[in-house]
Coordinates of C-alpha atoms in Angstrom, one line a residue:
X1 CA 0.0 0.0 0.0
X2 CA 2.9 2.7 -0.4
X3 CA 1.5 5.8 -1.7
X4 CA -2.0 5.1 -0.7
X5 CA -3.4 7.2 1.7
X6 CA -5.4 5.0 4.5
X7 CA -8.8 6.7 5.8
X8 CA -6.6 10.3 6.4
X9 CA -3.0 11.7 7.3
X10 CA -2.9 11.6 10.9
X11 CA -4.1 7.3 11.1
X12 CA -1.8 6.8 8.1
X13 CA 1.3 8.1 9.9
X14 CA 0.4 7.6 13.3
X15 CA -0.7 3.7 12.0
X16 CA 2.9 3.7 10.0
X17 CA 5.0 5.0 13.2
X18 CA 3.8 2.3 14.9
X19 CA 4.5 -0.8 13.3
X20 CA 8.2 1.2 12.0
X21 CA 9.1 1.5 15.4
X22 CA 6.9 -0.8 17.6
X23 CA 10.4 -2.9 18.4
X24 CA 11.9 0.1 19.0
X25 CA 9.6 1.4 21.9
X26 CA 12.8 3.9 23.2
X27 CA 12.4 5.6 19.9
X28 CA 10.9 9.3 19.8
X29 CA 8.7 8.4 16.6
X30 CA 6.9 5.5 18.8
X31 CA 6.6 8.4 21.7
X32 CA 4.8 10.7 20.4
X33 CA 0.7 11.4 21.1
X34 CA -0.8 9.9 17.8
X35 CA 1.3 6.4 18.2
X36 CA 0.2 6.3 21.5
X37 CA -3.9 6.6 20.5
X38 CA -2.7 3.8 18.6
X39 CA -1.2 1.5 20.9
X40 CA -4.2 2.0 23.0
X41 CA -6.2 0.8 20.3
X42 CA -4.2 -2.0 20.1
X43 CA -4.6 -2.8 23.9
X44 CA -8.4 -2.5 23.0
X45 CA -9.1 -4.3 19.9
X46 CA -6.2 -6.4 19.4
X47 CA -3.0 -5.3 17.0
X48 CA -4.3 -7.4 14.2
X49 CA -7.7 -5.3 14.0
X50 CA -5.4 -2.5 13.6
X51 CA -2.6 -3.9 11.7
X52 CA -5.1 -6.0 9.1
X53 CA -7.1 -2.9 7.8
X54 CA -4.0 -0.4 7.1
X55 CA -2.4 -3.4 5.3
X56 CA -5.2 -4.2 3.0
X57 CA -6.1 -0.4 2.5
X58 CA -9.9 -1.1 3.8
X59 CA -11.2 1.5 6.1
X60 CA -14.6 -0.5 5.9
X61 CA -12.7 -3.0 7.8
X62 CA -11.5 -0.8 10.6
X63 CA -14.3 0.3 10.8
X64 CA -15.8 -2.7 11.6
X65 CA -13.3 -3.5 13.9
X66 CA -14.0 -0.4 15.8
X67 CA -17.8 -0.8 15.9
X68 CA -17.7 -4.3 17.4
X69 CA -18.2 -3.6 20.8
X70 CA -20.5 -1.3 20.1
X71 CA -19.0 2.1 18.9
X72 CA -21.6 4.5 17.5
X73 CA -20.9 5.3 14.0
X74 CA -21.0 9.4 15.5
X75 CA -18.0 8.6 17.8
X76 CA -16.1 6.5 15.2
X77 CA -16.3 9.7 12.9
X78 CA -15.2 11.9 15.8
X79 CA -12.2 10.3 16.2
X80 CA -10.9 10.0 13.1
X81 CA -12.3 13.7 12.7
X82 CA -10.2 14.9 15.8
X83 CA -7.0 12.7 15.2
X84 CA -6.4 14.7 12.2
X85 CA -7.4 18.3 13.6
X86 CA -4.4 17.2 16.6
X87 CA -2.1 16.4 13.4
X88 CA -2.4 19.5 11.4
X89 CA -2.7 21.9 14.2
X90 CA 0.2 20.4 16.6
X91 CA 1.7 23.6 17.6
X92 CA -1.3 25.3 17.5
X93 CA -2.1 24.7 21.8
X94 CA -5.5 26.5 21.7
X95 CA -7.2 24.2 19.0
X96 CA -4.7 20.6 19.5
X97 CA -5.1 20.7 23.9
X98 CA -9.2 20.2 22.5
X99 CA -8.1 17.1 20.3
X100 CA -5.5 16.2 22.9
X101 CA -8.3 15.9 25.3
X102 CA -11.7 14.5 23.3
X103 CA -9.5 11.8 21.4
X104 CA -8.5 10.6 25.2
X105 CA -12.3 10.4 26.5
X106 CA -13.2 8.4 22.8
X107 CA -10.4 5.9 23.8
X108 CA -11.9 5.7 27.0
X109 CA -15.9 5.5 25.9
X110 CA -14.5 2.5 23.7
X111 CA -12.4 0.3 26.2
X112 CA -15.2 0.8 28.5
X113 CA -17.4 -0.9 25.8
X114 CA -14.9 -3.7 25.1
X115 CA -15.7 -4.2 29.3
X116 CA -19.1 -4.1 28.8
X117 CA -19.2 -6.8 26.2
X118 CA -16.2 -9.2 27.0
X119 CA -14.1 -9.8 30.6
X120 CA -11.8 -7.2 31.0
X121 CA -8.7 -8.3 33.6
X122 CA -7.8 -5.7 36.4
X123 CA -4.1 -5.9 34.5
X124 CA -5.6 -4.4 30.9
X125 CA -7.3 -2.0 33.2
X126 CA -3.8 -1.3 34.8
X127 CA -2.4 -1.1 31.7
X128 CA -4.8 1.3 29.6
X129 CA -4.9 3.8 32.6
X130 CA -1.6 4.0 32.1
X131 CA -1.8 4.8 28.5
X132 CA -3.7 7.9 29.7
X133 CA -1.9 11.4 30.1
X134 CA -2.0 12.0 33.5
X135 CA -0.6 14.0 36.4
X136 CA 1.4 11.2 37.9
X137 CA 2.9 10.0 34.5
X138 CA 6.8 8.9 34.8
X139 CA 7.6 8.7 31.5
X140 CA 9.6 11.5 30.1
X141 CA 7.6 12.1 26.6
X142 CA 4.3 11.7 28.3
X143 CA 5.2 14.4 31.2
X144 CA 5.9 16.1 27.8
X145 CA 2.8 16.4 26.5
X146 CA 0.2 16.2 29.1
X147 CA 2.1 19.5 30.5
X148 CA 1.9 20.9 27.6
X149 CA -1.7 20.1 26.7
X150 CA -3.3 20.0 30.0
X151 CA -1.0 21.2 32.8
X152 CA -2.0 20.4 36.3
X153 CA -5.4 18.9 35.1
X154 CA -7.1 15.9 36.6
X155 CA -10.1 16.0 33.4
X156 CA -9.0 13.1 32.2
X157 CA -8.5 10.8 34.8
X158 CA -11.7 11.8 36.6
X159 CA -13.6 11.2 33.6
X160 CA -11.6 7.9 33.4
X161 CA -12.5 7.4 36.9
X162 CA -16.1 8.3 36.4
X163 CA -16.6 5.7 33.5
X164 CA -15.0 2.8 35.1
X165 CA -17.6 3.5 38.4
X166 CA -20.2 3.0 36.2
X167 CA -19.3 0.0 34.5
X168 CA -18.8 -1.3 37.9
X169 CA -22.1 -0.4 39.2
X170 CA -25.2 -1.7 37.8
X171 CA -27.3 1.2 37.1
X172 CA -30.5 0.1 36.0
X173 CA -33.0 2.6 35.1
X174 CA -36.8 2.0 34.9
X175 CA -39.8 4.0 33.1
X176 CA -41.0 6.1 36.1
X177 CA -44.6 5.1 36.3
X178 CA -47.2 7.8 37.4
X179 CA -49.2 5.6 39.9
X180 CA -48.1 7.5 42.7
X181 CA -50.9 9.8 44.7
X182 CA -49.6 13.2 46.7
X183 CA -47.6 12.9 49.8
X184 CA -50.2 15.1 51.7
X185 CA -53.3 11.9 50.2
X186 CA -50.7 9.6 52.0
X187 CA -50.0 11.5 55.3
X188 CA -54.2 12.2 55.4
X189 CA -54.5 8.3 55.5
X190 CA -51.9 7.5 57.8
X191 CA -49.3 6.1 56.0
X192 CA -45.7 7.1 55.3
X193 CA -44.9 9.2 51.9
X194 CA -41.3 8.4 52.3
X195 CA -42.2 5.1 52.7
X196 CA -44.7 4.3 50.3
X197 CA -42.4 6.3 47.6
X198 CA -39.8 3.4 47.9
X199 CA -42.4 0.7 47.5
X200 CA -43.0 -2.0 44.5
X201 CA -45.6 -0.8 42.0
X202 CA -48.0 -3.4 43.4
X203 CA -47.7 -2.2 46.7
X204 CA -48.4 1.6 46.3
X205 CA -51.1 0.6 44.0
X206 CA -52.2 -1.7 47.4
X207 CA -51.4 1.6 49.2
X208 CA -54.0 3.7 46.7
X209 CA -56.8 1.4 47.1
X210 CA -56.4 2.1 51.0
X211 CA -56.3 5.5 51.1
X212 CA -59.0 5.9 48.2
X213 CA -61.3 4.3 50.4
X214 CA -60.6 6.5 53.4
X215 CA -61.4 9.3 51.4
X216 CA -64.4 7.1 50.8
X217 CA -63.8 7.1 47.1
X218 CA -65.4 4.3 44.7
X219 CA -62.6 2.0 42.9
X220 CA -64.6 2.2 39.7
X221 CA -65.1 5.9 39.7
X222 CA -62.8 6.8 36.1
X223 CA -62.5 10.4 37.9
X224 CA -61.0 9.5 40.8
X225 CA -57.9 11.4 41.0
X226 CA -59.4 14.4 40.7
X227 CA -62.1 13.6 43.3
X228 CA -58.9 12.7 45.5
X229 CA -58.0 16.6 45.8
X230 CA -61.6 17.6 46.1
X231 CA -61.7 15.3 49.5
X232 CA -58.3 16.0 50.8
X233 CA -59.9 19.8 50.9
X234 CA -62.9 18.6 52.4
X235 CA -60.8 16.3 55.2
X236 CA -58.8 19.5 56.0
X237 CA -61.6 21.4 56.6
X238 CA -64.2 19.0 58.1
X239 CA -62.7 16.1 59.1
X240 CA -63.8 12.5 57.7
X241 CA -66.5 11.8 59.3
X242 CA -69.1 12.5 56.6
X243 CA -67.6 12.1 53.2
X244 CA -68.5 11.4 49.3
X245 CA -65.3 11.9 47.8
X246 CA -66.8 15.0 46.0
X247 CA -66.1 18.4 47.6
X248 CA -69.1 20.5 46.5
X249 CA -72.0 17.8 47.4
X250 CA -70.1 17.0 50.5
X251 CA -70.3 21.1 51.1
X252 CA -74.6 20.6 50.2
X253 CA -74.4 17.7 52.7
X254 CA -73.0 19.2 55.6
X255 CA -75.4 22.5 54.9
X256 CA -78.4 20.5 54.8
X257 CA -77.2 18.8 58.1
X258 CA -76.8 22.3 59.8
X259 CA -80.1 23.5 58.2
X260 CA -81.9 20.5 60.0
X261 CA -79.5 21.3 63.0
X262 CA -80.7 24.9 63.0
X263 CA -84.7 23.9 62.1
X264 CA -84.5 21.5 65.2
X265 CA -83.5 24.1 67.2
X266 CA -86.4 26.5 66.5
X267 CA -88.5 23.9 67.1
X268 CA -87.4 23.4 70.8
X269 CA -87.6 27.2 71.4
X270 CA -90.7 27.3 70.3
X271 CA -92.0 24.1 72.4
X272 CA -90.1 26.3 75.8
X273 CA -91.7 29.4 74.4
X274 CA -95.3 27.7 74.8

């Protein structure tokens, strides 16, 4: 493939340097930024999904590489996007610190999707973290660069840090379901919000049917809900003591209670008045 250009400039040469110089690993050429994305890939995918695809010319093929553990086709693009903006603008700082640091965080989203799909040993782990530019680096050329790029900056390794947490944690996020009735319906009824809140969705739904029917709500009424806020208005002003789950007859109710109240009443004062 000499004189062919594989997928762009910066994976050409930085795919070149590295398998020129990968038994020379003291060499400056197999120091430098771009060779090391490339050993990381390497350490990712395995130097023969690397190697294979510059050899034969076929970017279809690294590309398939790439995507195997899952690699959006938006990512894949970004890197090869960003490894050659960091090759044509390597002594411009301002634009090549942006590359320096996005082509680091796509290395990362992509081992942590090799551990998502296959084991991943605590030693690769060891070994990719220490492909990172970081802080604590000892090697000379790496010192080099992440001074240069990112001095006295912990973005990468925090983000490195953040990722592997999650892959280590099982996350597992369900549709939030809207079965759950106010805190205040709850408290009303006698039951703990907190509690209920942290309850399987057959148990607050066991939970509704309770406090529905202190409220003295039917279970078939379709309005229910609504009727709920109605009642809880009614409760905090009368009490529960007389209730049909609908505010405004419950209001007619209690006045046709005090209207007897007050007719019995004139009654008696008229029996004394005799």
């Amino acid at each position: 493939m000499e004189g062919t250009l594989f997928i762009n400039e910066a994976i050409h040469k930085a795919i070149s340097d590295y398998l020129k110089f990968r038994n020379y690993p003291s060499r400056g050429e197999f120091q430098s930024f771009l060779v090391m994305v490339v050993r990381t890939l390497t350490l990712i995918y395995g130097e023969l999904d690397i190697e294979n695809p510059f050899r034969t010319n076929s970017e279809r093929g690294f590309d398939i590489n790439l995507k195997k553990f899952g690699l959006s086709d938006e990512m894949l693009k970004d890197f090869k996007n960003q490894m050659q903006i960091y090759f044509q603008n390597e002594n411009n700082i301002l634009v090549s610190k942006d590359a320096f640091i996005v082509l680091q965080k796509i290395l990362i989203e992509m081992f942590m999707l090799r551990k998502s799909q296959v084991t991943v040993t605590s030693e690769e782990t060891t070994k990719f973290k220490e492909l990172l530019y970081t802080r604590n680096d000892s090697i000379p050329s790496k010192v080099y660069f992440y001074n240069k790029y990112t001095p006295n900056s912990d973005e990468i390794i925090q983000y490195f840090n953040s990722k592997l947490f999650e892959s280590q944690h099982q996350f597992v996020f369900t549709e939030y379901k809207d079965i759950a009735l106010s805190a205040e319906a709850y408290q009303l009824a006698g039951f703990n919000a907190v509690e209920v809140m942290n309850m399987k969705e057959e148990e607050i739904l066991n939970i509704n049917n309770k406090v529905y029917h202190f409220f003295r709500i039917k279970d078939t009424d379709l309005n229910k809900r609504n009727r709920l806020q109605d009642a809880i208005s009614y409760y905090k002003k009368y009490g529960n003591t007389i209730t049909t789950g609908n505010g405004y007859v419950d209001f007619l109710l209690l006045l046709s209670f005090i209207a007897t109240g007050l007719m019995l009443l004139v009654l008696i004062g008229v029996q004394f008045m005799r």
